[in-house]
Coordinates of C-alpha atoms in Angstrom, one line a residue:
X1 CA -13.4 -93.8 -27.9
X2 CA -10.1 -95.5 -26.6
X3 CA -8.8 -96.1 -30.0
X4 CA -9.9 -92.2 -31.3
X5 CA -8.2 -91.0 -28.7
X6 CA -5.4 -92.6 -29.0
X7 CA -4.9 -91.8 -32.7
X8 CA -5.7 -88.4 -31.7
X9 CA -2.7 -88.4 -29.5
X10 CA -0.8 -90.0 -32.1
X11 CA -1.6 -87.6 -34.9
X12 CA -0.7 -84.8 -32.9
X13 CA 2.5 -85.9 -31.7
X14 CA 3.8 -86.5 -35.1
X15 CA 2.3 -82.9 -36.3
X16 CA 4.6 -81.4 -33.7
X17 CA 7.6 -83.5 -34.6
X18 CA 7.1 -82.7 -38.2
X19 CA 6.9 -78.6 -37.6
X20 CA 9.5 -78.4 -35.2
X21 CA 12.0 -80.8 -37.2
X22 CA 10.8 -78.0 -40.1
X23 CA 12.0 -75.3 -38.1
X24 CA 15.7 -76.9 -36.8
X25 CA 16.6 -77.3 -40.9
X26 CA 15.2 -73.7 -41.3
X27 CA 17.1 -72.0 -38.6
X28 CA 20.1 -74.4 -39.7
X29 CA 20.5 -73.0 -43.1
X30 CA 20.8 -69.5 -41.3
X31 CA 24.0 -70.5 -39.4
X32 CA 25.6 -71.1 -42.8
X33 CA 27.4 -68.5 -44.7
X34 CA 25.8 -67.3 -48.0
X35 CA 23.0 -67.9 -47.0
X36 CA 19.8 -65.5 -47.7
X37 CA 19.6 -64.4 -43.3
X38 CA 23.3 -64.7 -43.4
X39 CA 24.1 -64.5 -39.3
X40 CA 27.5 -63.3 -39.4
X41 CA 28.7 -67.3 -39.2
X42 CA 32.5 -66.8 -41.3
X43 CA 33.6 -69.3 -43.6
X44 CA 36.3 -70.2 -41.0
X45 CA 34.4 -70.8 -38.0
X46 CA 35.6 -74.4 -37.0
X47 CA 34.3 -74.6 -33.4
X48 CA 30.8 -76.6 -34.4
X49 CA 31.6 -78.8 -31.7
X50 CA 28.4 -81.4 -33.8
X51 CA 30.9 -81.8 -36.7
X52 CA 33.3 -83.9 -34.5
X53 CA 30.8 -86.3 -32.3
X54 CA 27.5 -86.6 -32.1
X55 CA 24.9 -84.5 -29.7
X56 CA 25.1 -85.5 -26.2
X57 CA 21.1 -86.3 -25.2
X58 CA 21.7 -87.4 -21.9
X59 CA 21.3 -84.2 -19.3
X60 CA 20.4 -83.9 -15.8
X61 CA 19.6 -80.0 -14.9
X62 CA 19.4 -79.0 -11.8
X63 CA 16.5 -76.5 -11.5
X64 CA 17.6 -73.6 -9.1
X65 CA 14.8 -71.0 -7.9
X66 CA 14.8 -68.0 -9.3
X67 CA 17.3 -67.8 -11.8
X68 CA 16.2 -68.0 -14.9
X69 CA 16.6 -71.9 -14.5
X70 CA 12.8 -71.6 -16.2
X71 CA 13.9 -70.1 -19.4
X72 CA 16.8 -72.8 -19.9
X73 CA 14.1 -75.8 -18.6
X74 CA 12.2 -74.6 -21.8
X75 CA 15.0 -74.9 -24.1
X76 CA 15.7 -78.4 -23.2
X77 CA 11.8 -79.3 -23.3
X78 CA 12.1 -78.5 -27.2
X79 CA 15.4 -80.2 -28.0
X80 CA 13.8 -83.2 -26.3
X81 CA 10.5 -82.8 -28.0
X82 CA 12.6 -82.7 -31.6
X83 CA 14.8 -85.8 -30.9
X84 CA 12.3 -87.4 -29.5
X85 CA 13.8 -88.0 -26.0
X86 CA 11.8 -89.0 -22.6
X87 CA 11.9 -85.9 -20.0
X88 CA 11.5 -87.4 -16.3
X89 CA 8.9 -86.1 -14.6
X90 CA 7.0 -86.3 -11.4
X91 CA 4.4 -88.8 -10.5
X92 CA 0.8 -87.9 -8.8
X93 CA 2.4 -87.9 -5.3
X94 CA 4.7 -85.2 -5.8
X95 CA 2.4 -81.6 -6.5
X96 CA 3.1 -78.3 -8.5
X97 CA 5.5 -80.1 -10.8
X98 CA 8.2 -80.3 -8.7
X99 CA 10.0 -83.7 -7.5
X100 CA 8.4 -83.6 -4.4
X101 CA 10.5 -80.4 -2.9
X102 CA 11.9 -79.8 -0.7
X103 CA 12.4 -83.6 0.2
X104 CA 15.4 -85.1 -1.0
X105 CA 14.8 -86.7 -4.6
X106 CA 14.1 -90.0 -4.9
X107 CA 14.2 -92.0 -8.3
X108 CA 10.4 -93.2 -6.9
X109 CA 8.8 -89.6 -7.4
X110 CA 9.1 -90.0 -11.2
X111 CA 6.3 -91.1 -13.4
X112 CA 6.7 -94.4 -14.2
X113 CA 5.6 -93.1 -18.1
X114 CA 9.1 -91.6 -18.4
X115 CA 11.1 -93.8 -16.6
X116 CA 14.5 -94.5 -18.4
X117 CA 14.9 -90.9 -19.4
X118 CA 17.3 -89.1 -21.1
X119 CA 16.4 -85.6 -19.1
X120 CA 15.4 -84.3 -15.7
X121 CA 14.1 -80.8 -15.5
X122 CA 12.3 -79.9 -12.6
X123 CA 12.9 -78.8 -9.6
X124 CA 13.9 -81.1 -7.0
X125 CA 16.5 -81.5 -4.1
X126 CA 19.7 -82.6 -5.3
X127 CA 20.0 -86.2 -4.4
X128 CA 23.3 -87.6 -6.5
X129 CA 22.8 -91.2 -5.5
X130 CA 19.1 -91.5 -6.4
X131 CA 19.5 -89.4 -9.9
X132 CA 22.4 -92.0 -10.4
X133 CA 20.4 -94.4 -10.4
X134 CA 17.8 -93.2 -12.4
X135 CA 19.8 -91.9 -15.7
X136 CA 22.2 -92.9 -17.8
X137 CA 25.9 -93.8 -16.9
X138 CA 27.2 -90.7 -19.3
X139 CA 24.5 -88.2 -17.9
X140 CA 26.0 -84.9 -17.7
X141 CA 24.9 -82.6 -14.9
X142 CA 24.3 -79.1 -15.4
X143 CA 22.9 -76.3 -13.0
X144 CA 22.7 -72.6 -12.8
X145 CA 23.7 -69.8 -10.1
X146 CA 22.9 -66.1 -9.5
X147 CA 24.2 -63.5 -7.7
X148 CA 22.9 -63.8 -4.0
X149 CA 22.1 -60.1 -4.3
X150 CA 19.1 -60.0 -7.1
X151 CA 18.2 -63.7 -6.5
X152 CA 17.4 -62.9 -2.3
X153 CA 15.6 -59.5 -3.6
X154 CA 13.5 -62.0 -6.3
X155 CA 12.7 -64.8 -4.1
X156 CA 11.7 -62.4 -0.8
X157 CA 9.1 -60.7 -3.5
X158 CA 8.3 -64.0 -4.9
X159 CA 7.5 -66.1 -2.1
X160 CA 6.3 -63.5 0.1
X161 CA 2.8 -65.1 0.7
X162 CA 4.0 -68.4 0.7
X163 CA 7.2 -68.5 3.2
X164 CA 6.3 -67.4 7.1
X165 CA 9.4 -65.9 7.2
X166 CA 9.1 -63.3 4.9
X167 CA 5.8 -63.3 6.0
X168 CA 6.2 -62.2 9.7
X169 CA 7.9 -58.7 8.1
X170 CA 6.0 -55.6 9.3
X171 CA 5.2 -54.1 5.5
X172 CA 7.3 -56.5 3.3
X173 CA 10.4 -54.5 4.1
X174 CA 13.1 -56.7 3.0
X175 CA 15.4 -54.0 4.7
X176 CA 13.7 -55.0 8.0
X177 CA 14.0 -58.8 7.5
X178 CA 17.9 -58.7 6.9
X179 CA 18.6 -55.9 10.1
X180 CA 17.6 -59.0 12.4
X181 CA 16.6 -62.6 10.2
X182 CA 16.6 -64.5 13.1
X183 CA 14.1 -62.5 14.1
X184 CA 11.8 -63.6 11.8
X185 CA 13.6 -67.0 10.4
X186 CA 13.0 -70.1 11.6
X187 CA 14.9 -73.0 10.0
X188 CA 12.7 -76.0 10.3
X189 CA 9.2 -74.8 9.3
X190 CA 7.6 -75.2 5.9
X191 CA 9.4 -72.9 3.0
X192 CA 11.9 -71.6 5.2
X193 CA 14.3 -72.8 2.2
X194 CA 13.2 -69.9 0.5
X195 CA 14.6 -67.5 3.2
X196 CA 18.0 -68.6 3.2
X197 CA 21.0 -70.2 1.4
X198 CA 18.2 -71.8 -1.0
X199 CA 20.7 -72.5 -3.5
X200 CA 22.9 -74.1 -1.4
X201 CA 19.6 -76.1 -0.3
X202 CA 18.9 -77.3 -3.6
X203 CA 22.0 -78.6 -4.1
X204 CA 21.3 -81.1 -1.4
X205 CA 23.8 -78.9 1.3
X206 CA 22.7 -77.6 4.7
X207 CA 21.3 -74.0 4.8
X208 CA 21.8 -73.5 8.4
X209 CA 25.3 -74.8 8.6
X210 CA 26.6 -73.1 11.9
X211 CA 29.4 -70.3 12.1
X212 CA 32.0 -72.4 14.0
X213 CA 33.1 -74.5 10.7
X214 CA 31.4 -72.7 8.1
X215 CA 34.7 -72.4 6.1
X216 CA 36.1 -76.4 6.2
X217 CA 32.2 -76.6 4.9
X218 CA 32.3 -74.2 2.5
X219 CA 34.8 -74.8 0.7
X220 CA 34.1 -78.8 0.7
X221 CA 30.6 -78.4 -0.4
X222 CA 32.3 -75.9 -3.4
X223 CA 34.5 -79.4 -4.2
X224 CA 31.6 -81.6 -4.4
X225 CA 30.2 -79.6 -6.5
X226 CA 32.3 -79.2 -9.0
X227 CA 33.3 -83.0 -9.1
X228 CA 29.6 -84.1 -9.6
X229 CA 28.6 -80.9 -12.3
X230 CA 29.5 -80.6 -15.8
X231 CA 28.7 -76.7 -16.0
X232 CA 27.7 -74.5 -13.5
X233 CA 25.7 -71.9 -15.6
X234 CA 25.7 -68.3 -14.5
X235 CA 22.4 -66.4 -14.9
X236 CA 24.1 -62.8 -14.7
X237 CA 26.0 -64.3 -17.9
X238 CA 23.6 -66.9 -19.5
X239 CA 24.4 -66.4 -22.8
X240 CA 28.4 -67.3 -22.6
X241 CA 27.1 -70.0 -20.2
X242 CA 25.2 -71.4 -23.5
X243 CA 28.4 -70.8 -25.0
X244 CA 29.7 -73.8 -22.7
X245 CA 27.0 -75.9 -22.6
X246 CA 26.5 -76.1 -26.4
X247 CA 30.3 -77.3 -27.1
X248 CA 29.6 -79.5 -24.2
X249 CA 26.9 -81.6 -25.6
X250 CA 27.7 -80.7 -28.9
X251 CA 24.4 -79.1 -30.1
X252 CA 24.4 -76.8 -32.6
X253 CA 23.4 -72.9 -32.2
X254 CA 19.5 -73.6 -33.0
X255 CA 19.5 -75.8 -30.3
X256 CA 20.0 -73.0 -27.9
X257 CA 17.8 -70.4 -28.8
X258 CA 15.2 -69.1 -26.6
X259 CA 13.1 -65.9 -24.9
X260 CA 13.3 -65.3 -21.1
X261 CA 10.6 -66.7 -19.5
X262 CA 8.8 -65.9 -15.7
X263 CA 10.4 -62.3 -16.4
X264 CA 9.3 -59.9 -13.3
X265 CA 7.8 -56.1 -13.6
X266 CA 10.4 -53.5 -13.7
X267 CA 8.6 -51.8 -11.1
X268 CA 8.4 -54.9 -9.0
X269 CA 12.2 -55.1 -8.0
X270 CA 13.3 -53.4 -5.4
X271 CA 16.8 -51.8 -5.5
X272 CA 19.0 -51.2 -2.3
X273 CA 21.9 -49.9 -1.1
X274 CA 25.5 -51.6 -0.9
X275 CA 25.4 -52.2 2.2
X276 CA 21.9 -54.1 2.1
X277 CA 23.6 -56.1 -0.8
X278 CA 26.6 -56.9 1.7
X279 CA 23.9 -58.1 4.6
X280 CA 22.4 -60.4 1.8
X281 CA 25.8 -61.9 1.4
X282 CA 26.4 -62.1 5.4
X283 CA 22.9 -63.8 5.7
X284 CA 23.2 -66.3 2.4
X285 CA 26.9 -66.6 3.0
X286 CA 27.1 -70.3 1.9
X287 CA 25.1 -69.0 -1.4
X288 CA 27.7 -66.0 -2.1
X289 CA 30.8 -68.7 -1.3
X290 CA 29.2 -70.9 -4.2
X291 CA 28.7 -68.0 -6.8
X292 CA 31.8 -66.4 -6.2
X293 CA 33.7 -69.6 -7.2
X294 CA 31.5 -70.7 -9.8
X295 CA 31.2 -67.4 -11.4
X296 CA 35.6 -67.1 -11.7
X297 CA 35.4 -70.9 -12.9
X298 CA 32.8 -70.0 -15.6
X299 CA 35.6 -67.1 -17.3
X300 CA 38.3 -69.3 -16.9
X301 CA 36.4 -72.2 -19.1
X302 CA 35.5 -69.0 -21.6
X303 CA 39.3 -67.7 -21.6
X304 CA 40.2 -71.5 -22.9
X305 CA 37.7 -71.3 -25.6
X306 CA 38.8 -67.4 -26.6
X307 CA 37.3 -63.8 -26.3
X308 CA 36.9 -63.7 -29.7
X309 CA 35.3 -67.1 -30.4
X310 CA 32.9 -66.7 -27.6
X311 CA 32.4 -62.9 -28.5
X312 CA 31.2 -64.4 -32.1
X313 CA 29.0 -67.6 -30.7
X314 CA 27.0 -64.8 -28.4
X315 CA 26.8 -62.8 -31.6
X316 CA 25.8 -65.1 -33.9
X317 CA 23.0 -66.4 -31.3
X318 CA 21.7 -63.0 -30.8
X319 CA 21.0 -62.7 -34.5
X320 CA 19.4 -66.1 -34.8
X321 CA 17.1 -65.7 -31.7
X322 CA 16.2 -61.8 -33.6
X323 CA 15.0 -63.6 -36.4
X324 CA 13.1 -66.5 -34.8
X325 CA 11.1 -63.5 -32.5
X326 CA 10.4 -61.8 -35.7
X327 CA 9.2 -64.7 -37.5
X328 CA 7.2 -66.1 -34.3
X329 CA 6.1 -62.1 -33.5
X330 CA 6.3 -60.0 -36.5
X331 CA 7.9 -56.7 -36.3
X332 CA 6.1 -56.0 -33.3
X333 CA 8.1 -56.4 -29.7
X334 CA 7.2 -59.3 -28.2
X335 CA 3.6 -59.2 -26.3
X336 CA 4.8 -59.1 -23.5
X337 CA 1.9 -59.3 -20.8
X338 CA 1.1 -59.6 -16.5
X339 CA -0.3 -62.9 -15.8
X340 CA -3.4 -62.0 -15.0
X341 CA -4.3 -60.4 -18.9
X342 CA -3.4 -63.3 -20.6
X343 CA -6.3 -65.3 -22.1
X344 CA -4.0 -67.7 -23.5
X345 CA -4.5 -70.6 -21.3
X346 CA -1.3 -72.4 -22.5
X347 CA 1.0 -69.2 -22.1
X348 CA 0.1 -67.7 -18.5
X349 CA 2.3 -68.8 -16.1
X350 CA 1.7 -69.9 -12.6
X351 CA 2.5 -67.5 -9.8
X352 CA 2.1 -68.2 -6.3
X353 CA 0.2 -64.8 -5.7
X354 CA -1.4 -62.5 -8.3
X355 CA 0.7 -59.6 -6.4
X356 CA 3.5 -60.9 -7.8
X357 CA 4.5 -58.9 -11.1
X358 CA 5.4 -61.9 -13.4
X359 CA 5.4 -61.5 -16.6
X360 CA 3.9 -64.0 -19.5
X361 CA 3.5 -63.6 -23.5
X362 CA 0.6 -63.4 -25.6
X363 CA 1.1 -65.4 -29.3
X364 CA -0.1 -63.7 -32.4
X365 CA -2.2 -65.6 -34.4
X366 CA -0.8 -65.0 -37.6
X367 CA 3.0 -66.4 -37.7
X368 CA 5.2 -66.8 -39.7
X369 CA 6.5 -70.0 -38.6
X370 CA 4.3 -73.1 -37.2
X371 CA 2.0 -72.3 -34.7
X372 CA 3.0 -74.9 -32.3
X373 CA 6.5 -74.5 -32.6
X374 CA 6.2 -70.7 -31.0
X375 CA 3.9 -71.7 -29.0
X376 CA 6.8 -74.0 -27.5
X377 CA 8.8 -71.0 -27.1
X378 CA 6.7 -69.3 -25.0
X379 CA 5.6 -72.4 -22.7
X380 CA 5.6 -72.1 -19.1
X381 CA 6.5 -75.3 -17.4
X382 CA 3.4 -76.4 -15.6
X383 CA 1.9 -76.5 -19.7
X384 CA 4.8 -77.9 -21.6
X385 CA 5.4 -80.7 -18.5
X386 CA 1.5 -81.8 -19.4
X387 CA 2.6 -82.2 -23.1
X388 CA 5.7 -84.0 -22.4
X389 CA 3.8 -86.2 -20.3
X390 CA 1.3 -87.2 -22.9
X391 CA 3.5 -87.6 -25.1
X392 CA 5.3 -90.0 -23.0
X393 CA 2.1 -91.8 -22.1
X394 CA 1.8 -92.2 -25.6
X395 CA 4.3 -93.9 -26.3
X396 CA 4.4 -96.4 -23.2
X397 CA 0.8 -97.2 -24.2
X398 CA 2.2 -98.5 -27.7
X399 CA 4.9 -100.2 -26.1
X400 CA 3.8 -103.8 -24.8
X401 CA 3.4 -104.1 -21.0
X402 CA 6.6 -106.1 -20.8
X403 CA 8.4 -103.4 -21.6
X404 CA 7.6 -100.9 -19.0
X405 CA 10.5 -100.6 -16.4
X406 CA 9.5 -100.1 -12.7
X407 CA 12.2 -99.3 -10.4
X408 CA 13.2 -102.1 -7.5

C-alpha cells in the first residue's frame, strides 16, 4: 500500500506540473503581439524585466489580515507549484495554518518537510531574525497594507465572534466600540490584536505603544520598515502594486494573474460617516502613520517607472486575467457563491463564523482549460497549504534521510 500510494502521489504531482506548465506557454503566447488573443502588448514594449535576468524565486510575504493578502498568497502558491519551489509552512504545533500567531515567528514552527524554502506565505508575526535564518541570503520581503478605514470596518465584522473586544459591543455597533475602545479593549487578552493597530502587530511592532512618544516611535518603526521590505503592496491599489512586484522579481505578466479571493457580501460592510473614519485613524493611529507613508512611497516607485508604462502593464493584465476567467468560467460571470452553498469541498473557504458574509466560487465542470489548474485559481489557503504540503512530503520521502535539514 506504501509504494501505491506513493506513486499515487507521484503521478499526481507531475499531472499538475504538466497542466499548469501547459497553461504558462499558453497565456505566454497571449502577451505577444500578433498573436491570435492579441492583449494590447506593442511591438515596443521593452520593460519585460525576465528578458534581462532571471525570475527571482526567493520571497518572504508577509501575510497581513484582511487585506487581500489571501488573493496575492494564492498567486504565489501557483508560481511555486510551476517552478517547483518549496512553500514553508507550519508544523503540527502551530493550528489554522498560521505560524503559530500571534507569537512571534520562530524558524521551529515550520514543517520540517519544507524546510530550506524558497517562500513563506502565511500568516505569522514578523520576526526578521528568525525568517533570516530560515531563507535565503537574497530573499526579498514583500507585504501589503490597507487603509485603516475599510480594513478596521472588515476585521470588526470579521472577527466579531472571535475577539472579546468586539465582542463586549451592545449590538455589534462598531460606532459604539470606537466612542469609548477602552471601554471595551483590553490589550493583553487573547485576539485583542484584532481590535487595534493589527497591522502594526504583524509587523512585529507594539500595538499599544503609549501617547507620550508615539511620534519618535512612529516614525522609527516606518524606517525599519522600509529598510527590511522590498515592496510594501497597497490593497486599495493592488494592481500597480503587481506592477512593482513583477519588475521586482522579474516574472512575467502570467505570473501575476489572479481572481480576488475571501471577497465579503456587499451587504455585509458597513459604511460610516467621516468622522467615524477619522476615530478609526485616532484609535489605529500607528496603522494610519504606516499606510500614509507607504501608500506616497508606492506612487513615487510608479512615477519612476511612468504613467504610461504602468497605465499599459495594468491594462494588459486586465485583459489576460479576462481571458483566463473566460476560459476557466465560460461566458458566464464567475460563480460566485456564500460559503455555506458551496459543495465544493476544495473551494469553500474557512470563516470563523457562518455570520460572516464571505464569499467563495463554485468551478464549472466543463473548462476550457485543465481542471486543476482553475481549480488552483480559486483555492482558499487552508486547501492549497494541504497540497503544497504533500507535495513537499513527497519529495522529502524520495530524498535519502541524510538529506533532510533540521534546524539547530
Amino acid at each position: 500500500m506504501g509504494k501505491l500510494f506513493r506513486r499515487l502521489v507521484a503521478i499526481v504531482v507531475t499531472v499538475s506540473a504538466v497542466l499548469q506548465m501547459f497553461y504558462v506557454i499558453t497565456i505566454y503566447s497571449m502577451t505577444k503581439p500578433n498573436r491570435a488573443f492579441p492583449i494590447g502588448c506593442p511591438s515596443n514594449y521593452s520593460h519585460r524585466s525576465s528578458s534581462l535576468r532571471p525570475k527571482h524565486t526567493n520571497v518572504a510575504f508577509l501575510k497581513t489580515h484582511k487585506t487581500a493578502s489571501s488573493t496575492m498568497q494564492n498567486l504565489l502558491h501557483r508560481f511555486a507549484e510551476r517552478n517547483n519551489l518549496t512553500v514553508a509552512l507550519p508544523n503540527e504545533a502551530c493550528d489554522f495554518y498560521q505560524f503559530c500567531y500571534p507569537r512571534n515567528f520562530s524558524a521551529h514552527f515550520v514543517h520540517e518537510h519544507t524546510l530550506q524554502p524558497n517562500m513563506i506565505t502565511s500568516h505569522m508575526r514578523f520576526n526578521l531574525a528568525e525568517l533570516r535564518r530560515l531563507m535565503p541570503n537574497n530573499t526579498q520581503y514583500v507585504t501589503i497594507l490597507r487603509e485603516p478605514g475599510s480594513m478596521f470596518e472588515s476585521l470588526f465584522s470579521y472577527y466579531y465572534e472571535i475577539c472579546p473586544s468586539f465582542k463586549r459591543v451592545p449590538n455589534g455597533s462598531l460606532e459604539a466600540f470606537l466612542d469609548n475602545p477602552w471601554r471595551y479593549y483590553r490589550p493583553d487578552e487573547d485576539e485583542s490584536m484584532y481590535a487595534r493597530n493589527t497591522l502594526t502587530f504583524d509587523l512585529g511592532g507594539d500595538k499599544d505603544r503609549l501617547e507620550v512618544d508615539l511620534d519618535e516611535y512612529a516614525q522609527a518603526f516606518v524606517a525599519e520598515i522600509e529598510h527590511v521590505f522590498s515592496l510594501v503592496m497597497i490593497t486599495e491599489h493592488f494592481d500597480e502594486s503587481l506592477v512593482l512586484f513583477r519588475h521586482l522579481l522579474s516574472w512575467d505578466v502570467e505570473d501575476i494573474l489572479y481572481v480576488k479571493l475571501n471577497m465579503r457580501t456587499p451587504s455585509s460592510k458597513r459604511r460610516f460617516s467621516p468622522g467615524i473614519h477619522a476615530k478609526v485613524r485616532a484609535w489605529n493611529a500607528l496603522d494610519a502613520r504606516l499606510y500614509d507613508h507607504f501608500n506616497a512611497s508606492l506612487w513615487r516607485q510608479l512615477a519612476v517607472l511612468g504613467p504610461e508604462l504602468v497605465a499599459r502593464e495594468v491594462n494588459l493584465l486586465h485583459r489576460a486575467q479576462e481571458r483566463l476567467v473566460k476560459d476557466c468560467f465560460g461566458d458566464q460571470l464567475l460563480q460566485l457563491r456564500l460559503v455555506a452553498q458551496i459543495k465544493n469541498n476544495k473551494t469553500r473557504p474557512w470563516v470563523p463564523d457562518n455570520e460572516v458574509g464571505i464569499l467563495g466560487y463554485e468551478l464549472p465542470t466543463n473548462t476550457s482549460l485543465p481542471h486543476n489548474l482553475c481549480l488552483k485559481l480559486i483555492m482558499p489557503e487552508h486547501q492549497y497549504s494541504d497540497d503544497l504540503l504533500l507535495m513537499a512530503s513527497h519529495r522529502k520521502r524520495r530524498s535519502t534521510p541524510s538529506t533532510v535539514t533540521k534546524l539547530q
